[in-house]
Amino acid sequence: MKKQLLFIVLYISVGIGTIYAQAGPEKQIRRILKEQTAAWNRGDIDAFMQGYWNNDSLLFVGKNGPTYGFTNTLNNYKKNYPNKDYMGLLNFTLLEVKPLSKQLWMVLGKWELTRNAGNVSGHYTLLFKKINSIWVIIMDHSS
């Protein structure tokens, strides 16, 4: 009986610990996405990009295929969204935020731009990785 009770207490403790351990990364990831939305809606692509891994291995996959590297991704954003009319107002709807491992999280969501140049929307999958104690997007597949 004592062994069963000890097992139950340990099982519950591990489960609660896992929930709290996940709450930190999820909260940080949600904050990053909120900051990105605010930056986009101010028309500040450079600040929007702060959520991405500033590395040549960053992968962005869009309608034109894969783009590698932070600088190439930034340049594509600036080319495709040259002014506030094209940028419009961004809204993210998070469909799923879940851990894949201790250092890797996936976000599935919907993006919408309300803009003078015509509204557009699509879906995205992001992979966040904790690098040097900071969560960053290492892969973005948006369509």
XYZ file of N, CA and C in Angstrom:
429
model
N 0.816 -1.191 0.000
C 0.000 0.000 0.000
C 0.864 1.262 0.000
N 1.945 1.250 0.832
C 2.822 2.412 0.886
C 3.522 2.619 -0.456
N 3.918 1.525 -1.100
C 4.582 1.623 -2.394
C 3.625 2.189 -3.442
N 2.361 1.758 -3.397
C 1.370 2.259 -4.354
C 1.121 3.744 -4.129
N 1.014 4.156 -2.883
C 0.785 5.559 -2.570
C 1.982 6.406 -3.013
N 3.188 5.913 -2.747
C 4.392 6.616 -3.164
C 4.426 6.744 -4.691
N 4.079 5.675 -5.404
C 4.047 5.701 -6.860
C 3.039 6.741 -7.354
N 1.864 6.778 -6.751
C 0.828 7.736 -7.162
C 1.304 9.163 -6.927
N 1.905 9.421 -5.763
C 2.406 10.769 -5.455
C 3.496 11.163 -6.449
N 4.425 10.255 -6.736
C 5.480 10.550 -7.707
C 4.903 10.786 -9.096
N 3.952 9.980 -9.501
C 3.327 10.112 -10.813
C 2.655 11.473 -10.953
N 1.911 11.872 -9.940
C 1.227 13.172 -9.965
C 2.254 14.294 -9.970
N 3.302 14.163 -9.160
C 4.340 15.198 -9.090
C 5.036 15.384 -10.432
N 5.362 14.291 -11.080
C 6.013 14.371 -12.388
C 5.071 15.022 -13.396
N 3.808 14.659 -13.371
C 2.825 15.244 -14.287
C 2.667 16.731 -14.080
N 2.579 17.160 -12.836
C 2.451 18.591 -12.540
C 3.729 19.313 -12.930
N 4.881 18.699 -12.654
C 6.157 19.298 -13.050
C 6.253 19.486 -14.544
N 5.766 18.536 -15.297
C 5.784 18.626 -16.754
C 4.899 19.773 -17.230
N 3.742 19.911 -16.631
C 2.829 21.009 -17.002
C 3.498 22.353 -16.743
N 4.100 22.523 -15.553
C 4.747 23.791 -15.241
C 5.974 24.025 -16.119
N 6.708 23.001 -16.434
C 7.884 23.135 -17.297
C 7.466 23.602 -18.686
N 6.317 23.140 -19.173
C 5.841 23.531 -20.494
C 5.252 24.933 -20.488
N 4.718 25.364 -19.345
C 4.079 26.672 -19.272
C 5.078 27.783 -19.573
N 6.329 27.654 -19.097
C 7.339 28.678 -19.339
C 7.622 28.867 -20.814
N 8.021 27.813 -21.537
C 8.287 27.973 -22.971
C 7.051 28.438 -23.748
N 5.908 27.873 -23.452
C 4.709 28.276 -24.194
C 4.404 29.753 -23.984
N 4.539 30.210 -22.763
C 4.287 31.621 -22.467
C 5.275 32.506 -23.226
N 6.547 32.103 -23.255
C 7.558 32.874 -23.967
C 7.285 32.890 -25.469
N 6.910 31.757 -26.024
C 6.617 31.671 -27.453
C 5.405 32.524 -27.807
N 4.371 32.471 -27.002
C 3.188 33.308 -27.243
C 3.541 34.797 -27.161
N 4.440 35.148 -26.236
C 4.868 36.541 -26.101
C 5.617 36.985 -27.359
N 6.488 36.131 -27.879
C 7.235 36.453 -29.105
C 6.266 36.712 -30.260
N 5.270 35.856 -30.408
C 4.294 36.028 -31.492
C 3.477 37.306 -31.301
N 3.172 37.635 -30.072
C 2.446 38.880 -29.783
C 3.315 40.086 -30.130
N 4.611 40.021 -29.789
C 5.535 41.105 -30.126
C 5.708 41.227 -31.633
N 5.761 40.094 -32.326
C 5.873 40.138 -33.784
C 4.644 40.807 -34.401
N 3.476 40.455 -33.907
C 2.231 41.054 -34.415
C 2.251 42.566 -34.215
N 2.629 43.006 -33.031
C 2.682 44.445 -32.740
C 3.686 45.149 -33.655
N 4.855 44.541 -33.857
C 5.869 45.141 -34.732
C 5.355 45.250 -36.165
N 4.741 44.171 -36.654
C 4.197 44.182 -38.015
C 3.153 45.289 -38.163
N 2.276 45.371 -37.186
C 1.189 46.343 -37.264
C 1.675 47.788 -37.118
N 2.906 47.980 -36.631
C 3.554 49.305 -36.610
C 4.277 49.577 -37.929
N 4.378 48.540 -38.776
C 5.107 48.678 -40.028
C 6.598 48.469 -39.871
N 7.017 47.785 -38.800
C 8.423 47.604 -38.473
C 8.872 46.162 -38.749
N 9.266 45.888 -39.983
C 9.685 44.530 -40.369
C 10.948 44.111 -39.613
N 11.872 45.051 -39.384
C 13.099 44.707 -38.657
C 12.775 44.187 -37.250
N 11.859 44.840 -36.559
C 11.462 44.384 -35.219
C 10.695 43.069 -35.307
N 9.865 42.909 -36.331
C 9.135 41.657 -36.551
C 10.113 40.486 -36.664
N 11.225 40.706 -37.341
C 12.211 39.652 -37.575
C 12.988 39.255 -36.321
N 12.867 40.017 -35.242
C 13.587 39.682 -34.011
C 13.145 38.337 -33.440
N 11.987 37.838 -33.838
C 11.526 36.531 -33.394
C 12.210 35.376 -34.111
N 12.908 35.677 -35.191
C 13.575 34.653 -35.992
C 15.029 34.462 -35.552
N 15.541 33.291 -35.838
C 16.941 32.959 -35.590
C 17.797 33.735 -36.577
N 18.682 34.562 -36.088
C 19.555 35.356 -36.949
C 20.739 34.486 -37.342
N 20.513 33.636 -38.353
C 21.494 32.642 -38.755
C 21.261 32.267 -40.212
N 22.320 31.865 -40.898
C 22.202 31.437 -42.296
C 21.401 30.150 -42.452
N 21.185 29.421 -41.363
C 20.434 28.163 -41.414
C 18.933 28.340 -41.172
N 18.492 29.574 -40.893
C 17.051 29.820 -40.793
C 16.396 29.353 -42.087
N 15.260 28.664 -41.969
C 14.533 28.186 -43.152
C 13.138 28.795 -43.172
N 12.816 29.476 -44.271
C 11.470 29.998 -44.497
C 10.958 29.345 -45.779
N 9.796 28.720 -45.694
C 9.186 28.102 -46.867
C 7.861 28.807 -47.131
N 7.759 29.412 -48.306
C 6.543 30.108 -48.709
C 6.092 29.625 -50.075
N 5.248 30.416 -50.716
C 4.692 29.998 -52.003
C 5.752 29.861 -53.089
N 6.897 30.549 -52.950
C 7.967 30.459 -53.949
C 9.034 29.437 -53.580
N 8.763 28.624 -52.554
C 9.725 27.609 -52.165
C 10.569 28.042 -50.984
N 11.650 27.303 -50.722
C 12.464 27.579 -49.537
C 13.411 28.774 -49.714
N 13.571 29.502 -48.618
C 14.558 30.569 -48.522
C 15.406 30.257 -47.303
N 16.706 30.281 -47.460
C 17.621 30.022 -46.351
C 18.274 31.315 -45.898
N 18.352 31.473 -44.609
C 19.092 32.585 -44.029
C 18.223 33.726 -43.557
N 18.655 34.316 -42.469
C 17.956 35.452 -41.877
C 17.905 36.636 -42.834
N 19.057 36.991 -43.395
C 19.120 38.165 -44.273
C 18.262 37.976 -45.516
N 18.298 36.806 -46.122
C 17.467 36.546 -47.305
C 15.988 36.619 -46.958
N 15.614 36.095 -45.791
C 14.214 36.140 -45.358
C 13.787 37.585 -45.112
N 14.631 38.344 -44.428
C 14.341 39.765 -44.187
C 14.176 40.518 -45.502
N 15.086 40.299 -46.436
C 15.009 40.983 -47.737
C 13.730 40.615 -48.487
N 13.311 39.350 -48.411
C 12.058 38.941 -49.058
C 10.857 39.633 -48.437
N 10.839 39.722 -47.117
C 9.735 40.441 -46.459
C 9.689 41.890 -46.926
N 10.839 42.536 -46.960
C 10.879 43.953 -47.358
C 10.498 44.136 -48.828
N 10.850 43.170 -49.665
C 10.498 43.237 -51.090
C 8.984 43.026 -51.280
N 8.431 42.037 -50.579
C 7.021 41.699 -50.763
C 6.064 42.618 -50.005
N 6.579 43.316 -49.006
C 5.751 44.226 -48.201
C 6.475 45.566 -48.101
N 6.527 46.321 -49.228
C 7.339 47.534 -49.284
C 6.809 48.716 -48.470
N 5.538 48.682 -48.112
C 4.986 49.794 -47.337
C 3.793 49.325 -46.507
N 3.258 50.232 -45.721
C 2.179 49.904 -44.780
C 0.912 49.414 -45.502
N 0.657 49.929 -46.713
C -0.521 49.468 -47.465
C -0.426 47.976 -47.772
N 0.772 47.504 -48.105
C 0.956 46.077 -48.388
C 1.041 45.245 -47.105
N 1.581 45.869 -46.061
C 1.698 45.145 -44.787
C 0.338 44.998 -44.108
N -0.435 46.066 -44.091
C -1.740 46.023 -43.443
C -1.644 45.691 -41.969
N -2.703 45.092 -41.462
C -2.761 44.665 -40.064
C -2.738 43.154 -39.994
N -1.819 42.639 -39.204
C -1.621 41.196 -39.055
C -2.401 40.672 -37.866
N -2.996 39.522 -38.064
C -3.629 38.798 -36.958
C -3.208 37.340 -37.045
N -2.697 36.813 -35.917
C -2.373 35.400 -35.806
C -3.461 34.712 -35.007
N -3.929 33.595 -35.485
C -4.814 32.721 -34.715
C -4.030 31.445 -34.452
N -3.748 31.197 -33.180
C -2.977 30.006 -32.823
C -3.905 28.809 -32.732
N -3.599 27.779 -33.496
C -4.397 26.561 -33.487
C -3.801 25.505 -32.565
N -2.459 25.502 -32.486
C -1.788 24.503 -31.665
C -0.405 25.025 -31.287
N -0.066 24.901 -30.012
C 1.267 25.232 -29.509
C 1.674 24.053 -28.645
N 2.689 23.303 -29.102
C 3.010 22.090 -28.344
C 4.494 21.760 -28.404
N 4.986 21.122 -27.351
C 6.396 20.737 -27.341
C 6.633 19.501 -28.194
N 7.769 19.500 -28.882
C 8.228 18.318 -29.590
C 9.364 17.663 -28.809
N 10.070 18.501 -28.066
C 11.113 18.050 -27.147
C 11.328 19.194 -26.159
N 12.270 19.032 -25.276
C 12.536 20.067 -24.274
C 12.984 21.377 -24.919
N 13.695 21.294 -26.024
C 14.267 22.470 -26.679
C 13.601 22.832 -28.005
N 12.506 22.148 -28.361
C 11.877 22.360 -29.663
C 10.359 22.351 -29.521
N 9.726 23.428 -29.977
C 8.268 23.553 -29.926
C 7.724 23.844 -31.315
N 6.500 23.400 -31.557
C 5.821 23.634 -32.822
C 4.615 24.530 -32.590
N 4.407 25.444 -33.515
C 3.222 26.299 -33.498
C 2.527 26.137 -34.839
N 1.243 25.851 -34.794
C 0.404 25.763 -35.981
C -0.632 26.859 -35.860
N -0.805 27.620 -36.923
C -1.763 28.710 -36.833
C -2.225 29.230 -38.171
N -3.023 30.270 -38.081
C -3.553 30.956 -39.250
C -3.091 32.406 -39.182
N -2.704 32.951 -40.329
C -2.356 34.365 -40.400
C -3.345 35.072 -41.314
N -3.619 36.321 -41.000
C -4.520 37.139 -41.807
C -3.962 38.548 -41.891
N -3.962 39.101 -43.098
C -3.599 40.496 -43.296
C -4.813 41.244 -43.815
N -5.217 42.247 -43.064
C -6.279 43.142 -43.493
C -5.567 44.386 -44.013
N -5.743 44.663 -45.328
C -4.940 45.728 -45.909
C -5.623 46.400 -47.093
N -5.159 47.609 -47.403
C -5.673 48.368 -48.538
C -5.361 47.681 -49.863
N -4.264 46.941 -49.911
C -3.847 46.263 -51.143
C -4.620 44.958 -51.362
N -5.599 44.684 -50.526
C -6.392 43.460 -50.635
C -6.038 42.492 -49.509
N -7.059 41.979 -48.864
C -6.843 41.061 -47.750
C -6.302 39.721 -48.237
N -5.420 39.139 -47.438
C -4.870 37.820 -47.722
C -4.768 37.050 -46.411
N -4.756 35.726 -46.539
C -4.644 34.894 -45.344
C -4.062 33.544 -45.729
N -3.670 32.797 -44.732
C -3.124 31.473 -44.950
C -2.827 30.805 -43.619
N -2.068 29.751 -43.683
C -1.697 28.998 -42.485
C -0.185 28.923 -42.377
N 0.290 28.617 -41.184
C 1.723 28.522 -40.968
C 2.042 27.446 -39.937
N 3.241 26.931 -40.056
C 3.828 26.044 -39.057
C 5.185 26.632 -38.713
N 5.414 26.855 -37.426
C 6.680 27.389 -36.945
C 7.362 26.369 -36.054
N 8.666 26.285 -36.161
C 9.449 25.514 -35.206
C 10.274 26.502 -34.401
N 10.072 26.473 -33.093
C 10.840 27.292 -32.166
C 11.885 26.413 -31.502
N 13.084 26.950 -31.382
C 14.152 26.239 -30.691
C 14.784 27.187 -29.678
N 15.132 26.638 -28.544
C 15.813 27.437 -27.528
C 17.309 27.397 -27.820
N 17.839 28.569 -28.192
C 19.258 28.696 -28.530
C 19.845 29.791 -27.644
N 20.890 29.452 -26.918
C 21.510 30.409 -25.986
C 20.478 31.023 -25.041
N 19.597 30.177 -24.519
C 18.571 30.557 -23.533
C 17.459 31.428 -24.105
N 17.367 31.541 -25.427
C 16.335 32.375 -26.056
C 15.568 31.528 -27.069
N 14.242 31.627 -27.043
C 13.406 30.918 -28.010
C 13.374 31.724 -29.299
N 13.674 31.066 -30.417
C 13.669 31.712 -31.731
C 13.021 30.773 -32.758
N 12.479 31.356 -33.800
C 11.916 30.589 -34.903
C 13.074 30.136 -35.774
N 13.199 28.822 -35.942
C 14.264 28.288 -36.802
C 13.715 27.828 -38.156
N 12.371 27.644 -38.222
C 11.735 27.228 -39.469
C 10.309 27.783 -39.507
N 9.970 28.371 -40.632
C 8.642 28.960 -40.839
C 8.145 28.451 -42.189
N 7.033 27.722 -42.181
C 6.393 27.300 -43.420
C 5.039 27.992 -43.460
N 4.947 29.014 -44.301
C 3.726 29.814 -44.417
C 3.158 29.678 -45.817
N 1.860 29.480 -45.891
C 1.216 29.388 -47.203
C -0.132 30.083 -47.178
